[in-house]
Amino acid sequence: MKSHTRVVVIGGGVVGCSVLYHLTKAGWRDVVLVERDQLTSGSTWHAAGGFHTLNGDPNVAKLQGYTIGLYDELEKISGQSCGLHRSGGLMLADTNERMEWLKMAHARARYLGLETELMSGKEARKLFPLLEDKYFVGAMLDAADGNLDPSGTTHAYAKSAKIAGAEIYLQTRVTDLQPRPDGSWDVITDKGNIRAEHVVNCGGLWAREVGRMVGLELPVLAMEHMYLVTEDMPEVVAFNKETGHELPHAIDFKAEIYMRQERSGMVLGTYEKACVPWQPRATPWDFGTELLPPDLDRIAPSLEVGFQHFPAMAKAGIKRVINGPFTFSPDGNPLVGPVQGLRNFWCACAVMAGFSQGGGVGLALSQWMVSGDPGFDVWAMDIARFGEWATRSYTNEKVRENYARRFSIRFPNEELPAARPQQTTPLYDLYLAQGAVMGDSWGMETPLWFAPKGVEPKDVVSFHRSNDFPHVRAECLGVRNGVGVTEVANFAKYEFTGPGAESYLSRLMTNRMPRKGRIILTPMLNEAGKLIGDFTIAKAADDRFLMWGSSQAQKYHMRWFESQLPADGSVRIRRYDMAMIGLSIAGPKSREVLQRLTDEDVSAAAFKFLDHKVMDIANVPAIINRVTYTGDLGYEIWVAPEYQRRLYQEIMAAGKDLGIVNFGMRALLSLRLEKNFPTWYRELRPIYGPFEAALDRFVDLAKNDFIGRDAAMKEKESGGKLRRVSMVVEAGDADVLGDEPIWHDGKVVGWVTSGGYAHYVDKSLAQGYVPKEFAADTGAGSFEIEILGERRHASIITQPPFDPEAKRMRM
Ligand SMILES: Cc1cc2nc3c(=O)[nH]c(=O)nc-3n(C[C@H](O)[C@H](O)[C@H](O)COP(=O)(O)OP(=O)(O)OC[C@H]3O[C@@H](n4cnc5c(N)ncnc54)[C@H](O)[C@@H]3O)c2cc1C
């Protein structure tokens, strides 16, 4: 065993072996993998081996596509068969809603370059004669689906890595991890110690235990999962004989089952509602290649529906029942990347679909380690997306919810109930009493919209415009015609202090730092010149800056900020979290409300657009920024939480005769749309450059050197490849949701990032990206956007439909 190495990968499941292989592929040869037992002896060995490209997040879908394409390469390098069966797969819709969901998935597949096809139930039966077509309104065929041999595939990764110089130590358990002052690690094993520059946690079923060695409680939980293998079935034999090929995979959402051919029989697995976590506190180290006792009663409701839908399955003899555990994160996507607060410690855990995702996870992580950036947009699987609120019991509730809903539709306006309410602000009960419908934002309850008296405060879930439509409209009009108040507590808030704060921020941000008492808006870039943040920064004092950003990205951003800190201690960072919470008042009468609550002069001349002030409002010490995301006259007022209730009540009282309204997150997002404002993680993501995103006015290439400046200069010269555009859509009763394809002259040329109904200007709007040469086509109806299977005309708008001259913000 080596005593020194560049990387120790802990865990020889499919994920660890993929990470090892990809590290060698990226050029790092001095890498080792340490496995407690044999390769595959965690959850990998008893997997059903299915793979597919479809994922709720298009960027994860791309990485799944990469994984599936990789197997031929692995077989070639290693000489080891992966046991591939590229049979294609059918998703079967039993309801019109599910069919709408498939239409959306099919439309999205177009811009991802995936091959899918929609068909009727009868057509699906021709491909999969085991089904009774009367139960299905339609289906989608995905040509890329298939299955493989889990053990062969894991060994193919391992052999390919070894050929490139990697070493693998079996029967060797990592028992502890000790950090060294230079950022490297002492990896303590039961066979001796290894000093490593980097450690990767690919511990699978033991990922939590490996995390605990470095003080982390990872949001990961294993669930029991069952599948049956049938005896040979005459129907399967007959199909194979007649067609000369295998049956495709099939997913029946109603029955919550998946199926595929195994020799001359079938495999049938379930994601049952009555799901059961496995070892919720700690995984025993001596758990090996044993299976868990099957519990057919638990999956009986799924089997009952499945046997109706596929009568041949009811007659088939059951050869084997597999019940094995595998791990999930609270939202079902993997936990990948460097861990904030730890040096050179990486995770690739909670990979619930190792044979669809393992390759992409390995590729992204290895690039991240070798070159400092994953090279893709991996937000949906970034470990930083969960905050401290993702505790062990939170994870338990959410993982069970996610498992039980694996084959359920999530509607765009659907908020999931598990583990809520978790964090609440002091206004929570006041909001509920006023009919607020709440949503979950980074673990915190946030008002979405307000049901007036007599209306039930509840969303009717739908892909179409829903019951909130008239109420969100009333909130938008209330703001634009008078004044509204909303809670903005769920922003990220940071403080940067110290003599080096200004130069530090100036090196991170693309915009020039503000003067004292002023605010700027600024993007932040990575070295490659791609967008990794978008902030509001106020200069409170020469050595003190306050900053606001996306709540969901707090850990993601803190990880970056910390990695860029100067070694001399001249900059300190504080993340406020809920120690600073806020209210925003917006609309033409918002100044009047503010003036009624203070004896300071808040006139247009004394308190200008983008001013930052500290003053008492209604006896409450507050920080006020004259800026709002509504694009109207407005103010964000930030206070300590103990003052928020009083402040809210005083604002409501002061605005009463002015007709003040509550408005929620949905109204705020509608108001920003009619100003063409982008949002983080929709329009602004690390796959776009600042000029592509049309953020030109926030990028000052002349101010000083900043991270990503060279790349940004090149992008400016070349114009980049894409352009963010805003469009008016000739929608029906459904608006865009995001991820719809944009067509031009009969071809898919771009994609929608977000959109919806802009109530004040009475238009259905969309934002998205098209190749820059198409952005000049401003002809009416030049584009089409595919909404729920229908192509709707859309036209680029070069000016915001509301207040194009931005007079209202400056009034
Ligand atoms: C019944 C069942 C059916 C499934 N079907 C499918 C499917 O059809 N398609 C699909 O894609 N996925 C499927 N899966 C999921 C799939 O198995 C997982 O996604 C995959 O195995 C995850 O791999 P991993 O490498 O992350 O974890 P694991 O396979 O658990 O590997 C972790 C490894 O780390 C080792 N280890 C842990 N701690 C230490 C330590 N301290 N020192 C040394 N070694 C350590 C363990 O011994 C283990 O070998 C299924 C799973 C089950 C249980």
GROMACS .gro file of N, CA and C in nm, residues 410-417 420 435-440 445-451 455-472 475 665-667:
model
  132
  410ARG      N    1  -4.503   1.594  -1.032
  410ARG     CA    2  -4.493   1.715  -0.951
  410ARG      C    3  -4.539   1.830  -1.040
  411PHE      N    4  -4.651   1.889  -1.004
  411PHE     CA    5  -4.704   2.000  -1.083
  411PHE      C    6  -4.621   2.126  -1.054
  412PRO      N    7  -4.621   2.217  -1.151
  412PRO     CA    8  -4.536   2.336  -1.133
  412PRO      C    9  -4.578   2.422  -1.014
  413ASN      N   10  -4.704   2.417  -0.977
  413ASN     CA   11  -4.748   2.498  -0.864
  413ASN      C   12  -4.771   2.411  -0.740
  414GLU      N   13  -4.701   2.298  -0.734
  414GLU     CA   14  -4.723   2.206  -0.622
  414GLU      C   15  -4.610   2.219  -0.520
  415GLU      N   16  -4.646   2.244  -0.397
  415GLU     CA   17  -4.550   2.249  -0.286
  415GLU      C   18  -4.563   2.119  -0.210
  416LEU      N   19  -4.451   2.057  -0.180
  416LEU     CA   20  -4.457   1.926  -0.114
  416LEU      C   21  -4.461   1.944   0.038
  417PRO      N   22  -4.541   1.862   0.107
  417PRO     CA   23  -4.569   1.889   0.249
  417PRO      C   24  -4.467   1.837   0.351
  420ARG      N   25  -4.248   2.012   0.687
  420ARG     CA   26  -4.286   2.153   0.693
  420ARG      C   27  -4.394   2.174   0.797
  435GLY      N   28  -5.479   3.451   0.497
  435GLY     CA   29  -5.505   3.367   0.379
  435GLY      C   30  -5.382   3.334   0.297
  436ALA      N   31  -5.262   3.345   0.357
  436ALA     CA   32  -5.142   3.317   0.278
  436ALA      C   33  -5.133   3.169   0.242
  437VAL      N   34  -5.096   3.143   0.118
  437VAL     CA   35  -5.060   3.008   0.075
  437VAL      C   36  -4.908   3.006   0.076
  438MET      N   37  -4.852   2.915   0.156
  438MET     CA   38  -4.707   2.920   0.179
  438MET      C   39  -4.632   2.821   0.092
  439GLY      N   40  -4.509   2.856   0.061
  439GLY     CA   41  -4.420   2.766  -0.012
  439GLY      C   42  -4.290   2.750   0.066
  440ASP      N   43  -4.211   2.654   0.022
  440ASP     CA   44  -4.085   2.624   0.090
  440ASP      C   45  -3.971   2.686   0.010
  445GLU      N   46  -4.059   2.887   0.528
  445GLU     CA   47  -4.194   2.916   0.481
  445GLU      C   48  -4.200   3.057   0.425
  446THR      N   49  -4.249   3.068   0.303
  446THR     CA   50  -4.251   3.197   0.233
  446THR      C   51  -4.389   3.213   0.169
  447PRO      N   52  -4.454   3.330   0.184
  447PRO     CA   53  -4.586   3.345   0.124
  447PRO      C   54  -4.580   3.347  -0.029
  448LEU      N   55  -4.665   3.265  -0.092
  448LEU     CA   56  -4.670   3.259  -0.238
  448LEU      C   57  -4.778   3.352  -0.292
  449TRP      N   58  -4.896   3.345  -0.232
  449TRP     CA   59  -5.006   3.434  -0.270
  449TRP      C   60  -5.106   3.437  -0.156
  450PHE      N   61  -5.198   3.532  -0.163
  450PHE     CA   62  -5.293   3.550  -0.053
  450PHE      C   63  -5.435   3.529  -0.105
  451ALA      N   64  -5.507   3.438  -0.038
  451ALA     CA   65  -5.646   3.414  -0.076
  451ALA      C   66  -5.733   3.516  -0.003
  455VAL      N   67  -6.217   3.271   0.008
  455VAL     CA   68  -6.150   3.183  -0.089
  455VAL      C   69  -6.057   3.089  -0.012
  456GLU      N   70  -6.063   2.961  -0.045
  456GLU     CA   71  -5.979   2.866   0.029
  456GLU      C   72  -5.831   2.888  -0.005
  457PRO      N   73  -5.746   2.905   0.096
  457PRO     CA   74  -5.604   2.927   0.067
  457PRO      C   75  -5.533   2.797   0.031
  458LYS      N   76  -5.550   2.755  -0.091
  458LYS     CA   77  -5.495   2.626  -0.134
  458LYS      C   78  -5.476   2.628  -0.284
  459ASP      N   79  -5.363   2.575  -0.329
  459ASP     CA   80  -5.340   2.565  -0.473
  459ASP      C   81  -5.415   2.446  -0.531
  460VAL      N   82  -5.479   2.467  -0.645
  460VAL     CA   83  -5.530   2.355  -0.724
  460VAL      C   84  -5.419   2.323  -0.823
  461VAL      N   85  -5.356   2.207  -0.807
  461VAL     CA   86  -5.234   2.181  -0.886
  461VAL      C   87  -5.270   2.154  -1.032
  462SER      N   88  -5.186   2.210  -1.121
  462SER     CA   89  -5.219   2.203  -1.264
  462SER      C   90  -5.100   2.247  -1.347
  463PHE      N   91  -5.095   2.201  -1.472
  463PHE     CA   92  -4.998   2.256  -1.567
  463PHE      C   93  -5.052   2.383  -1.634
  464HIS      N   94  -5.179   2.411  -1.610
  464HIS     CA   95  -5.243   2.526  -1.673
  464HIS      C   96  -5.252   2.639  -1.570
  465ARG      N   97  -5.303   2.755  -1.616
  465ARG     CA   98  -5.328   2.861  -1.518
  465ARG      C   99  -5.424   2.807  -1.414
  466SER      N  100  -5.403   2.844  -1.290
  466SER     CA  101  -5.480   2.778  -1.186
  466SER      C  102  -5.559   2.878  -1.102
  467ASN      N  103  -5.605   2.830  -0.987
  467ASN     CA  104  -5.696   2.911  -0.904
  467ASN      C  105  -5.630   3.034  -0.844
  468ASP      N  106  -5.497   3.040  -0.843
  468ASP     CA  107  -5.430   3.159  -0.787
  468ASP      C  108  -5.431   3.277  -0.885
  469PHE      N  109  -5.466   3.250  -1.011
  469PHE     CA  110  -5.448   3.349  -1.118
  469PHE      C  111  -5.514   3.486  -1.085
  470PRO      N  112  -5.644   3.490  -1.053
  470PRO     CA  113  -5.703   3.622  -1.027
  470PRO      C  114  -5.647   3.689  -0.902
  471HIS      N  115  -5.601   3.610  -0.808
  471HIS     CA  116  -5.554   3.667  -0.681
  471HIS      C  117  -5.412   3.722  -0.695
  472VAL      N  118  -5.330   3.650  -0.771
  472VAL     CA  119  -5.196   3.703  -0.798
  472VAL      C  120  -5.210   3.831  -0.882
  475GLU      N  121  -5.288   4.117  -0.665
  475GLU     CA  122  -5.170   4.163  -0.591
  475GLU      C  123  -5.080   4.248  -0.681
  665MET      N  124  -4.468   3.572  -0.334
  665MET     CA  125  -4.358   3.541  -0.427
  665MET      C  126  -4.406   3.532  -0.572
  666ARG      N  127  -4.526   3.480  -0.592
  666ARG     CA  128  -4.572   3.464  -0.731
  666ARG      C  129  -4.597   3.600  -0.795
  667ALA      N  130  -4.652   3.695  -0.721
  667ALA     CA  131  -4.671   3.829  -0.776
  667ALA      C  132  -4.535   3.894  -0.803
   0.00000   0.00000   0.00000
